[in-house]
Amino acid sequence: MGGFSPASAAQRCAVGIHTSPSSPVSRSRSRRQQQPAPPVRRRRLAAPLAVSRRSLLVPRAVAASTDRASPEVRTLPPPPSARKRLDGLLTSLPFLSCRAQAVGRFNLESNSELQVTVNAAPQGAIAEINFEATNTSGSLVLHWGALRPDRGEWLLPSRRPDGTTTFKNQALRTPFVKSGDNSTLRVEIDDPAVQAIEFLLFDEARNKWFKNNGQNFLIQLPTSRNQGQGASGATVVPEDLVQIQSYLRWERNGKQSYTSDQEKVEYEAARAELTDELNRGVPLEKLRARLTKTPESSERDAPAAKTTATKELEKRVSKHEKKKKYSVERIQRKNRDITQLLNKIKPGVTKEQVQAAPKQPTVLDLFTKSLQEGDDCDVLSRKLFKIGDKEILAIATKALGKTRVHLATNDVEPLILHWALAKKAGEWEAPPLSIAPSGSTLLDKACETSFVESELDGLQYQVVEIELDDDGYKGMPFVLRHGETWIKNNDSDFYLDFKTKVTKKAKDTGDAGKGTAKAFLERIADLEEDAQRSFMHRFNIAADLVDQARDAGLLGIVGLFVWIRFMSTRQLIWNKNYNVKPREISKAQDRFTDDLENMYKSYPQYREILRMILSAVGRGGEGDVGQRIRDEILVIQRNNDCKGGMMEEWHQKLHNNTSPDDVVICQAIIDYIKSDFDISVYWDTLNKNGINKERLLSYDRAIHSEPKFRSDQKEGLLRDLGNYMRSLKAVHSGADLESAIATCMGYKSEGEGFMVGVQINPVKGLSSGFPELLQFVLDHVEDKSAEPLLEGLLEARVELRPLLIESSERLKDLIFLDIALDSTFRTAVERSYEELNDAAPEKIMYFIGLVLENLALSTDDNEDILYCLKGWNQAMEMVKQKDDQWALYAKACLDRTRLALASKGEQYYNMMQPSAEYLGSLLNVDEWAVDIFTEEIIRGGSAATLSALLNRFDPVLRNVAHLGSWQVISPVEVTGYVVVVDKLLSVQNKSYDKPTILMAKSVKGEEEIPDGVVGVITPDMPDVLSHVSVRARNCKVLFATCFDPNTLSELQGHEGKVFSFKTTSADVTYREITESELMQSSSANAQAGEAIASLSLVKKKFLGKYAISAEDFTDEMVGAKSRNIAYLKGKVPSWVGIPTSVAIPFGTFEKVLSDDTNKEVAQNIQMLKGRLAQDDFSALGEMRKTVLDLTAPTQLVTELKEKMLSSGMPWPGDESDQRWEQAWMAIKKVWASKWNERAYFSTRKVKLDHDYLSMSVLVQEIVNADYAFVIHTTNPSSGDSSEIYAEVVKGLGETLVGAYPGRAMSFVCKKDDLDSPKVLGYPSKPIGLFIKRSIIFRSDSNGEDLEGYAGAGLYDRLVNFFHETQFTHMIKNSFSITAKECACFSVPMDEEDQVVLDYTTDALITDSGFRSSILSSIARAGHAIEELYGSPQDVEGVVKDGKIYVVQTRPQM
């Protein structure tokens, strides 16, 4: 921004200082006297962006119109003649001697003008320039610099008004001060060598520039300040030389880190050294020549062009100065509402897509299937070739000991097969006459056979079949002939390799490809061999497949990504026997990425996966950047005298087939040169990036040699290879920051000799400050302190986001820029880990917030992530406010964030891994690469970075909050054998024959404790009142959560050994013991985990009523759940509400089943019971589905309607018949839950007759809860009967008693001080359930009354057994029940709304007074019910508008 034209400046000085440009006279004089300015020129720019060599294309302060278009760019120093005229002008213009002189008035707009005055000053003193702009906005900025005769660019004075910022290190920006309708500003100049200032005005709010008749404003300073310098002997050293001298001193001193004061001392010492030289008589031009290594010449007449050495030195100095300047600088992030980043688009997979029938098979598909279905037919190899819009399929099979080759084509034109056999690559050998098909013609080295017409399912095709007599053949080369026209495979022979391994598809078990776009993946496999010829082929094939991927839905897009990912990780062949020009590769990349860009615009639900594909592919070469790869390597060899050896081998590879490996090779050469030619550094860089000697030798143009250069080649090679690396990254890297910025901001690189030139225009629509922001990022990208860089990267991504959401011009370039910013962010965070080792908690939380924001910007469905971010921001506010609960709250934020990451990881795994496994099997990808496919995707993203930060911070929080490393849920002393399992769910039905302590990596909360298990240790955090927690306490099983990963790892390492565990309410100790000690353990321990003593059930009968009201609830009619609710009515305090209830009594299900209308259902159930008796547990699911086929008897409908209406409950059928059908379906689901897996195996475990279980249905009107709670009136963890323990969730209680992830808010309250609840933990559950006014149907079995089961009976609620994501719910393959479909023990008539919770707006979290009131009321209700029953109680209830409702109670076990 600092360049200017001295010639035009001189004219402006002559006409613009003493008269007002707004007057007609002065304007006409200006037109007469003004000479045309020299043509605007630009520096030649290297492609793409080099931070140290050039800047982004940003507004510069030269002639431009006063509209919103940015000013032009000028970067060259002024020509000598112009400089002479300026020197003469600045020293000869008269200046009035008055103290304050009005320099001029300038019209800005019709009602606005600028007045400038200069206060004269004595020699060497400070000069003041005062500006006043009338009728302006409050966002006016002075964009300015100072002029000196010895400098060709703007000088940036060190004395600056408050608020001044540096723009691109080339200009200053100072805001005006608003005063009424006017804006004022004062600038002080203390450098006596400054003779003028040049400026423009910029209105930031309107993005509008103000200029002086299309030119810069120029104001001369009083000449008295500069007079007498030479005469008095005072010597002025040009500032650019002082900078260079300062830099050279810094290099000589070992590039030390200076403080700000030390920098000033060093700078002035450099000035003093140069001043001393000049005073000794050294000419200035000689001094400049020495410092800049230019030929000696007159200072005034120095040529405009600079030597290479000068440019390199200036580049080093500039970079050093910039580093110093920005060492502590940081951007000011805009205040935004975080929810503006909200994105609820989910990558949905419909059930129809998962189960979609494949497209109509082609005749070649049918032909393949007919071969594979043959007896004992093994497919040796299979290859599909494209011939125009037709295809030819070549298959080698082995059946009954015979090898056959089958060629089939859907081309119906007459074709001749011209073929041979080969025992080695490239060979053509005529086959023996004995194996040539009938009618064939033998030639010298080949055979010709006509295709035979055939038909399958009415589809026409042609075929040739050849039976071989020798297993020694390796393959079959062939071409086709149609008349006199030869048909080849893209100018090469077709070739079928007999030894290629092919995965059989037709005879798979049926599970292969499940959860994938199977047909699409098989299509990819068919085309892979053609894709291996070159990147050009692969990217063109990928472009052809884009539409097919889109038609297959999300799984098709995922399949395309998996294929491209296998390619980018070198699991697939990149090049095989095919030469291709770099520009052809980049053109194919452009075609493929253009197609992805179009899909990105039209299908927002796929954007997250499309970003991954683009990142793996690279940008490609716009403006023929790809060709520069081929051209520039020749220039490097020529300019640096390195035409042989390794450089020539690499040159041949680059010409033959460039690839992403070349980026690594180039970096390895650069590292080798920088290390003073240490060859081990070269190999270290290669090996770290997956390239070894074997890979170098595997290229079609192999690299055999190692690099070897002379010391005099070092400087030139580093310069040229650094530039070359940018060309390589521009084509091959999707995440390279410099090339991405350059492409969006625009650049130009001229050709040299035969080289092509490249010009990329800036992307339109970027905000006015965006170039500055990107420059800030580039200036700080290597800073040791990463925090300012991270802020800048995030600000850039947020600014970019609106353009990514809209269908912007050149969207692809913006996506690549966003990918590069994201990648740079992750790298910077990982670099900052050391910085965080001793950081305060506030700083670690700030970093976590930054990483969360970055993750949200890369995620399609980011609502949960954003609410996690809001939680962390609130935790930081609590720290500032010295809230002693901050660590406890932050721990909940941490737990929720971990859950969000786990959910994201599970989504990725279920979405990607099946495709990776199936396509990997089709393409023979290494098994290890397939196994870690999804893991590597996750590890390379922001989620892994965030997880590492959370792991660092967790022990800090636990220490501050005094939480320890354990949470003991069921405190029992046990001994047993350590066994490690992934999921408790996977072993819940297993029986262990010796005392076992499970190390379960996953516990959801609804599992059973397996027989023989005496302890469960897990890193998971099920609620203390979840089913598995209550069951553990009932069965006297140790159950504890361990938060220390090192402790868990240690225990898992002792698998198979015998350990003893002892607990307190807050800690666990353990030690290894001998088997003899185990045998001597207490009988209590030996009995722990065993099945409860024999129990019995009394079979209930139908007593003639289909529905009863609460006053008729007896143990013969309903279970304990219903009876307890009836008992509470009228006995609890008036401020505790009890919902109105009716019931469908015991025996009703059996009565309905016996009705004539349900005869067929009854027969099916009887048959399924027979299968269950034979341990065919798959019958359980079928049983539940069969129950749903029941028809309601008229009498049941009549009686239920009467009881509900008489109790004041709404009757669903009054709304519509459909509403009654919804209610009836809910009733049947409750009955069907009798055959839920958990309940069925529970009865078997205690040797109960499952047929004797009877189910009544409790019918209640739903209270649309604000909060739901569960109370244990004796603390279950400590056994303290003086203390109430409770858990609270937002919304309905299903998230608390069901298997929803996350923890509820927990608190304790002393019974003698119910007004002082103590919060133990804040909530981390991400989901809340809410529902409109509705009816709920609850299971109430005779199992509720069983001793030992009352606290968590056989029929607790289970609404969401897995809490699967939308994706896994639809495609997960498991014999177990799925959410709500088959395991619903409490079934609302209407679906609940799942809401992602924002706790920062929840008064229970943010308002301590409200929290204390609600928690105290909950505790009081529990205490009152315990008093009523005279024994500890397990109470469930809800809060609505501050009122407490109890929905059920039962004895606490």
Coordinates of C-alpha atoms in Angstrom, one line a residue, residues 522-869:
E522 CA -18.4 -53.2 -7.1
R523 CA -18.5 -50.8 -10.0
I524 CA -15.4 -49.0 -8.6
A525 CA -13.6 -52.4 -8.3
D526 CA -14.4 -53.1 -11.9
L527 CA -12.7 -49.9 -13.0
E528 CA -9.7 -50.0 -10.6
E529 CA -7.3 -51.6 -13.0
D530 CA -7.9 -48.9 -15.6
A531 CA -7.6 -46.3 -12.9
Q532 CA -4.1 -47.6 -12.0
R533 CA -2.7 -46.5 -15.3
S534 CA -2.3 -42.9 -14.1
F535 CA -3.7 -40.1 -12.0
M536 CA -5.3 -38.7 -15.1
H537 CA -7.2 -42.0 -15.6
R538 CA -8.2 -42.2 -12.0
F539 CA -9.5 -38.7 -11.7
N540 CA -11.4 -39.0 -15.0
I541 CA -13.0 -42.2 -13.9
A542 CA -13.8 -40.6 -10.5
A543 CA -15.5 -37.8 -12.4
D544 CA -17.6 -40.3 -14.3
L545 CA -18.6 -42.0 -11.1
V546 CA -19.8 -38.8 -9.3
D547 CA -23.4 -39.0 -10.5
Q548 CA -23.6 -42.7 -9.6
A549 CA -22.3 -41.9 -6.1
R550 CA -24.9 -39.2 -5.7
D551 CA -27.7 -41.5 -6.9
A552 CA -26.6 -44.1 -4.3
G553 CA -27.1 -41.5 -1.5
L554 CA -24.8 -40.9 1.5
L555 CA -23.4 -44.4 1.2
G556 CA -22.4 -43.8 -2.4
I557 CA -20.6 -40.6 -1.4
V558 CA -18.9 -42.5 1.4
G559 CA -17.9 -45.2 -1.0
L560 CA -16.3 -42.6 -3.4
F561 CA -14.4 -41.1 -0.4
V562 CA -13.1 -44.5 0.7
W563 CA -11.8 -45.2 -2.8
I564 CA -10.1 -41.8 -3.0
R565 CA -8.7 -42.2 0.5
F566 CA -7.2 -45.6 -0.3
M567 CA -5.6 -43.9 -3.3
S568 CA -4.2 -40.9 -1.3
T569 CA -2.7 -43.2 1.4
R570 CA -0.8 -45.2 -1.3
Q571 CA -2.9 -48.4 -0.9
L572 CA -3.7 -48.3 -4.6
I573 CA -1.3 -48.2 -7.6
W574 CA -0.7 -44.6 -8.8
N575 CA 0.9 -45.2 -12.1
K576 CA 1.5 -48.3 -14.3
N577 CA 3.0 -48.3 -17.8
Y578 CA 1.5 -45.0 -18.8
N579 CA 3.1 -41.6 -19.5
V580 CA 1.0 -38.5 -18.8
K581 CA 1.8 -34.8 -18.7
P582 CA 1.3 -32.9 -15.5
R583 CA -1.2 -30.6 -17.1
E584 CA -3.3 -33.6 -18.1
I585 CA -3.3 -34.7 -14.5
S586 CA -4.3 -31.3 -13.3
K587 CA -7.0 -31.0 -15.9
A588 CA -8.5 -34.3 -14.8
Q589 CA -8.3 -33.1 -11.2
D590 CA -10.1 -29.9 -12.2
R591 CA -12.9 -32.0 -13.8
F592 CA -13.3 -34.2 -10.8
T593 CA -13.2 -31.4 -8.2
D594 CA -15.6 -29.3 -10.3
D595 CA -18.1 -32.1 -10.1
L596 CA -17.6 -32.3 -6.4
E597 CA -18.1 -28.5 -6.1
N598 CA -21.4 -28.8 -7.9
M599 CA -22.6 -31.5 -5.6
Y600 CA -21.4 -29.4 -2.6
K601 CA -23.7 -26.6 -3.8
S602 CA -26.7 -28.8 -4.4
Y603 CA -26.5 -31.4 -1.6
P604 CA -25.6 -29.7 1.7
Q605 CA -26.1 -32.9 3.6
Y606 CA -23.0 -34.4 2.0
R607 CA -20.7 -31.4 2.5
E608 CA -18.7 -32.9 5.4
I609 CA -17.8 -36.0 3.3
L610 CA -17.2 -34.0 0.2
R611 CA -14.7 -31.8 2.1
M612 CA -12.8 -35.0 2.9
I613 CA -12.8 -36.1 -0.7
L614 CA -11.5 -32.7 -1.9
S615 CA -8.8 -32.7 0.8
A616 CA -7.6 -36.2 -0.4
V617 CA -7.6 -35.2 -4.1
G618 CA -5.9 -31.8 -4.2
R619 CA -6.9 -28.8 -6.1
G620 CA -5.6 -29.4 -9.6
G621 CA -4.0 -26.7 -11.7
E622 CA -6.0 -23.7 -12.7
G623 CA -4.2 -21.4 -15.2
D624 CA -2.0 -24.3 -16.3
V625 CA -0.2 -24.5 -13.0
G626 CA 0.2 -28.2 -13.7
Q627 CA 2.3 -27.6 -16.7
R628 CA 4.7 -25.5 -14.6
I629 CA 5.6 -28.7 -12.8
R630 CA 7.1 -29.9 -16.0
D631 CA 8.6 -26.6 -17.0
E632 CA 10.1 -25.4 -13.7
I633 CA 12.2 -28.5 -13.0
L634 CA 14.1 -27.9 -16.2
V635 CA 14.7 -24.2 -15.2
I636 CA 15.9 -25.4 -11.8
Q637 CA 18.3 -27.8 -13.4
R638 CA 19.6 -25.2 -15.9
N639 CA 20.0 -22.4 -13.4
N640 CA 21.7 -24.5 -10.8
D641 CA 23.9 -26.7 -12.9
C642 CA 22.3 -29.9 -11.7
K643 CA 21.3 -31.8 -14.8
G644 CA 22.5 -35.3 -13.9
G645 CA 22.1 -37.8 -11.1
M646 CA 19.1 -37.9 -8.9
M647 CA 17.8 -34.6 -10.2
E648 CA 17.6 -36.0 -13.7
E649 CA 15.9 -39.2 -12.5
W650 CA 13.4 -37.1 -10.6
H651 CA 13.0 -34.9 -13.7
Q652 CA 12.1 -38.0 -15.7
K653 CA 9.6 -39.1 -13.1
L654 CA 8.0 -35.6 -13.1
H655 CA 7.7 -35.6 -16.8
N656 CA 6.3 -39.1 -16.9
N657 CA 3.7 -39.0 -14.1
T658 CA 3.9 -36.5 -11.2
S659 CA 2.2 -37.5 -7.9
P660 CA 1.8 -36.3 -4.3
D661 CA 5.1 -38.2 -3.6
D662 CA 6.8 -35.3 -5.4
V663 CA 5.9 -32.9 -2.6
V664 CA 7.6 -35.2 -0.1
I665 CA 10.7 -35.7 -2.4
C666 CA 11.0 -31.9 -2.9
Q667 CA 10.8 -31.4 0.9
A668 CA 13.4 -34.1 1.5
I669 CA 15.8 -32.4 -0.9
I670 CA 15.3 -29.0 0.7
D671 CA 15.8 -30.5 4.2
Y672 CA 19.0 -32.3 2.9
I673 CA 20.4 -29.0 1.6
K674 CA 19.5 -27.0 4.7
S675 CA 21.3 -29.6 6.9
D676 CA 24.5 -28.9 4.9
F677 CA 24.0 -31.9 2.8
D678 CA 23.4 -34.6 5.5
I679 CA 22.0 -37.5 3.4
S680 CA 20.5 -39.1 6.5
V681 CA 18.1 -36.1 6.8
Y682 CA 17.0 -36.7 3.2
W683 CA 16.0 -40.3 4.0
D684 CA 14.5 -39.3 7.4
T685 CA 12.1 -36.9 5.7
L686 CA 11.1 -39.5 3.1
N687 CA 10.6 -42.3 5.6
K688 CA 8.5 -40.2 7.9
N689 CA 6.2 -39.6 5.0
G690 CA 5.9 -43.2 3.9
I691 CA 8.5 -43.2 1.1
N692 CA 11.3 -45.7 1.2
K693 CA 13.9 -46.8 -1.3
E694 CA 11.7 -49.6 -2.6
R695 CA 9.0 -47.1 -3.4
L696 CA 11.4 -44.8 -5.2
L697 CA 12.5 -47.8 -7.3
S698 CA 8.9 -48.8 -8.1
Y699 CA 8.1 -45.7 -10.2
D700 CA 7.9 -46.2 -13.9
R701 CA 10.8 -43.8 -14.0
A702 CA 12.7 -45.1 -11.0
I703 CA 14.8 -42.9 -8.8
H704 CA 18.0 -44.8 -8.1
S705 CA 20.4 -42.1 -7.0
E706 CA 20.7 -39.9 -3.9
P707 CA 20.9 -36.1 -4.2
K708 CA 24.4 -34.7 -4.3
F709 CA 25.2 -31.0 -4.7
R710 CA 28.0 -28.6 -4.3
S711 CA 28.1 -25.9 -1.5
D712 CA 28.0 -23.1 -4.1
Q713 CA 24.6 -24.5 -5.4
K714 CA 23.0 -24.2 -1.9
E715 CA 21.5 -20.8 -2.0
G716 CA 20.1 -21.0 -5.5
L717 CA 18.6 -24.5 -5.0
L718 CA 16.9 -23.5 -1.8
R719 CA 15.4 -20.5 -3.5
D720 CA 14.3 -22.3 -6.6
L721 CA 13.1 -25.5 -4.9
G722 CA 11.1 -23.4 -2.4
N723 CA 9.3 -21.8 -5.3
Y724 CA 8.9 -25.2 -7.0
M725 CA 7.3 -26.7 -3.9
R726 CA 4.5 -24.1 -4.2
S727 CA 3.8 -25.3 -7.7
L728 CA 3.7 -29.0 -6.6
K729 CA 1.4 -28.2 -3.6
A730 CA -0.9 -26.1 -5.9
V731 CA -1.7 -29.3 -7.8
H732 CA -1.3 -32.1 -5.3
S733 CA -2.2 -30.6 -1.9
G734 CA -5.7 -29.9 -0.8
A735 CA -4.6 -28.4 2.5
D736 CA -1.6 -26.3 1.6
L737 CA -2.2 -22.8 3.1
E738 CA 0.0 -20.6 1.0
S739 CA -1.2 -22.0 -2.3
A740 CA -4.8 -21.9 -1.1
I741 CA -4.5 -18.2 -0.1
A742 CA -2.7 -17.3 -3.3
T743 CA -5.4 -18.9 -5.4
C744 CA -8.2 -17.0 -3.6
M745 CA -6.4 -13.7 -3.4
G746 CA -4.9 -13.8 -6.9
Y747 CA -1.4 -13.9 -8.2
K748 CA 0.5 -13.8 -11.4
S749 CA 3.6 -15.8 -12.4
E750 CA 5.3 -15.0 -15.7
G751 CA 6.9 -17.6 -17.9
E752 CA 10.6 -17.8 -18.3
G753 CA 11.7 -18.9 -21.8
F754 CA 9.6 -21.9 -22.7
M755 CA 7.7 -21.8 -19.4
V756 CA 4.0 -21.1 -19.3
G757 CA 2.7 -18.1 -17.4
V758 CA -0.1 -18.2 -14.8
Q759 CA -2.5 -15.5 -13.8
I760 CA -5.1 -16.2 -11.2
N761 CA -7.6 -13.4 -10.4
P762 CA -8.9 -12.8 -6.9
V763 CA -12.1 -14.4 -5.8
K764 CA -14.9 -11.9 -5.7
G765 CA -17.1 -11.3 -2.7
L766 CA -14.5 -11.4 0.1
S767 CA -14.9 -8.9 2.9
S768 CA -12.7 -5.8 2.8
G769 CA -10.5 -6.9 5.7
F770 CA -10.1 -10.5 4.6
P771 CA -6.7 -10.0 2.8
E772 CA -5.3 -8.4 6.0
L773 CA -6.6 -11.3 8.0
L774 CA -5.0 -13.9 5.8
Q775 CA -1.7 -11.9 5.8
F776 CA -1.8 -11.9 9.6
V777 CA -2.2 -15.7 9.5
L778 CA 0.8 -16.1 7.1
D779 CA 2.9 -13.7 9.2
H780 CA 2.3 -15.8 12.3
V781 CA 2.1 -19.3 10.9
E782 CA 5.4 -20.3 12.5
D783 CA 5.1 -18.4 15.8
K784 CA 6.1 -20.4 18.8
S785 CA 3.1 -19.0 20.7
A786 CA 0.1 -20.3 18.8
E787 CA -2.7 -18.5 20.4
P788 CA -2.8 -15.4 18.2
L789 CA -2.5 -17.6 15.1
L790 CA -5.3 -19.8 16.2
E791 CA -7.5 -16.8 16.7
G792 CA -6.6 -15.5 13.3
L793 CA -7.3 -18.8 11.7
L794 CA -10.7 -19.1 13.3
E795 CA -11.6 -15.5 12.4
A796 CA -10.7 -16.3 8.8
R797 CA -12.9 -19.4 8.8
V798 CA -15.8 -17.6 10.4
E799 CA -15.5 -14.8 7.8
L800 CA -15.3 -17.4 5.0
R801 CA -18.3 -19.4 6.3
P802 CA -21.1 -17.4 4.6
L803 CA -19.5 -17.8 1.2
L804 CA -19.2 -21.6 1.8
I805 CA -22.9 -21.8 2.6
E806 CA -24.0 -19.8 -0.4
S807 CA -23.3 -20.9 -4.0
S808 CA -20.4 -18.5 -4.4
E809 CA -18.3 -18.0 -7.5
R810 CA -15.2 -20.2 -7.4
L811 CA -16.6 -22.1 -4.4
K812 CA -14.0 -24.8 -4.9
D813 CA -11.2 -22.4 -4.2
L814 CA -12.9 -21.2 -1.1
I815 CA -13.4 -24.8 0.1
F816 CA -9.7 -25.5 -0.4
L817 CA -8.9 -22.4 1.5
D818 CA -11.1 -23.5 4.4
I819 CA -9.6 -26.9 4.4
A820 CA -6.1 -25.4 4.5
L821 CA -7.1 -23.1 7.4
D822 CA -8.5 -26.1 9.3
S823 CA -5.4 -28.1 8.7
T824 CA -3.1 -25.3 9.8
F825 CA -5.2 -24.8 12.9
R826 CA -4.8 -28.5 13.9
T827 CA -1.0 -28.3 13.3
A828 CA -0.7 -25.2 15.4
V829 CA -2.7 -26.7 18.3
E830 CA -0.5 -29.8 18.3
R831 CA 2.6 -27.5 18.3
S832 CA 1.2 -25.7 21.4
Y833 CA 0.9 -28.7 23.7
E834 CA 4.2 -27.9 25.3
E835 CA 3.0 -24.3 25.9
L836 CA 0.0 -25.7 27.8
N837 CA 2.1 -28.0 30.2
D838 CA 2.1 -25.5 33.0
A839 CA -0.7 -23.3 31.8
A840 CA -3.5 -22.0 34.1
P841 CA -6.9 -23.8 33.8
E842 CA -8.3 -20.7 32.2
K843 CA -5.9 -20.9 29.3
I844 CA -6.5 -24.6 28.8
M845 CA -10.2 -24.0 28.7
Y846 CA -9.7 -21.2 26.2
F847 CA -7.7 -23.5 24.0
I848 CA -10.5 -26.1 24.3
G849 CA -13.0 -23.5 23.2
L850 CA -10.9 -22.6 20.2
V851 CA -10.6 -26.2 19.1
L852 CA -14.3 -26.8 19.6
E853 CA -15.1 -23.8 17.5
N854 CA -12.8 -25.1 14.8
L855 CA -14.5 -28.5 14.9
A856 CA -17.9 -26.9 14.7
L857 CA -16.9 -25.1 11.5
S858 CA -15.9 -28.5 9.9
T859 CA -19.1 -30.4 11.0
D860 CA -22.4 -30.6 9.2
D861 CA -24.5 -31.3 12.3
N862 CA -22.8 -29.2 14.9
E863 CA -25.5 -28.3 17.4
D864 CA -24.2 -30.4 20.3
I865 CA -20.6 -29.2 19.6
L866 CA -21.8 -25.5 19.8
Y867 CA -23.6 -26.1 23.1
C868 CA -20.4 -27.7 24.4
L869 CA -18.6 -24.6 23.4

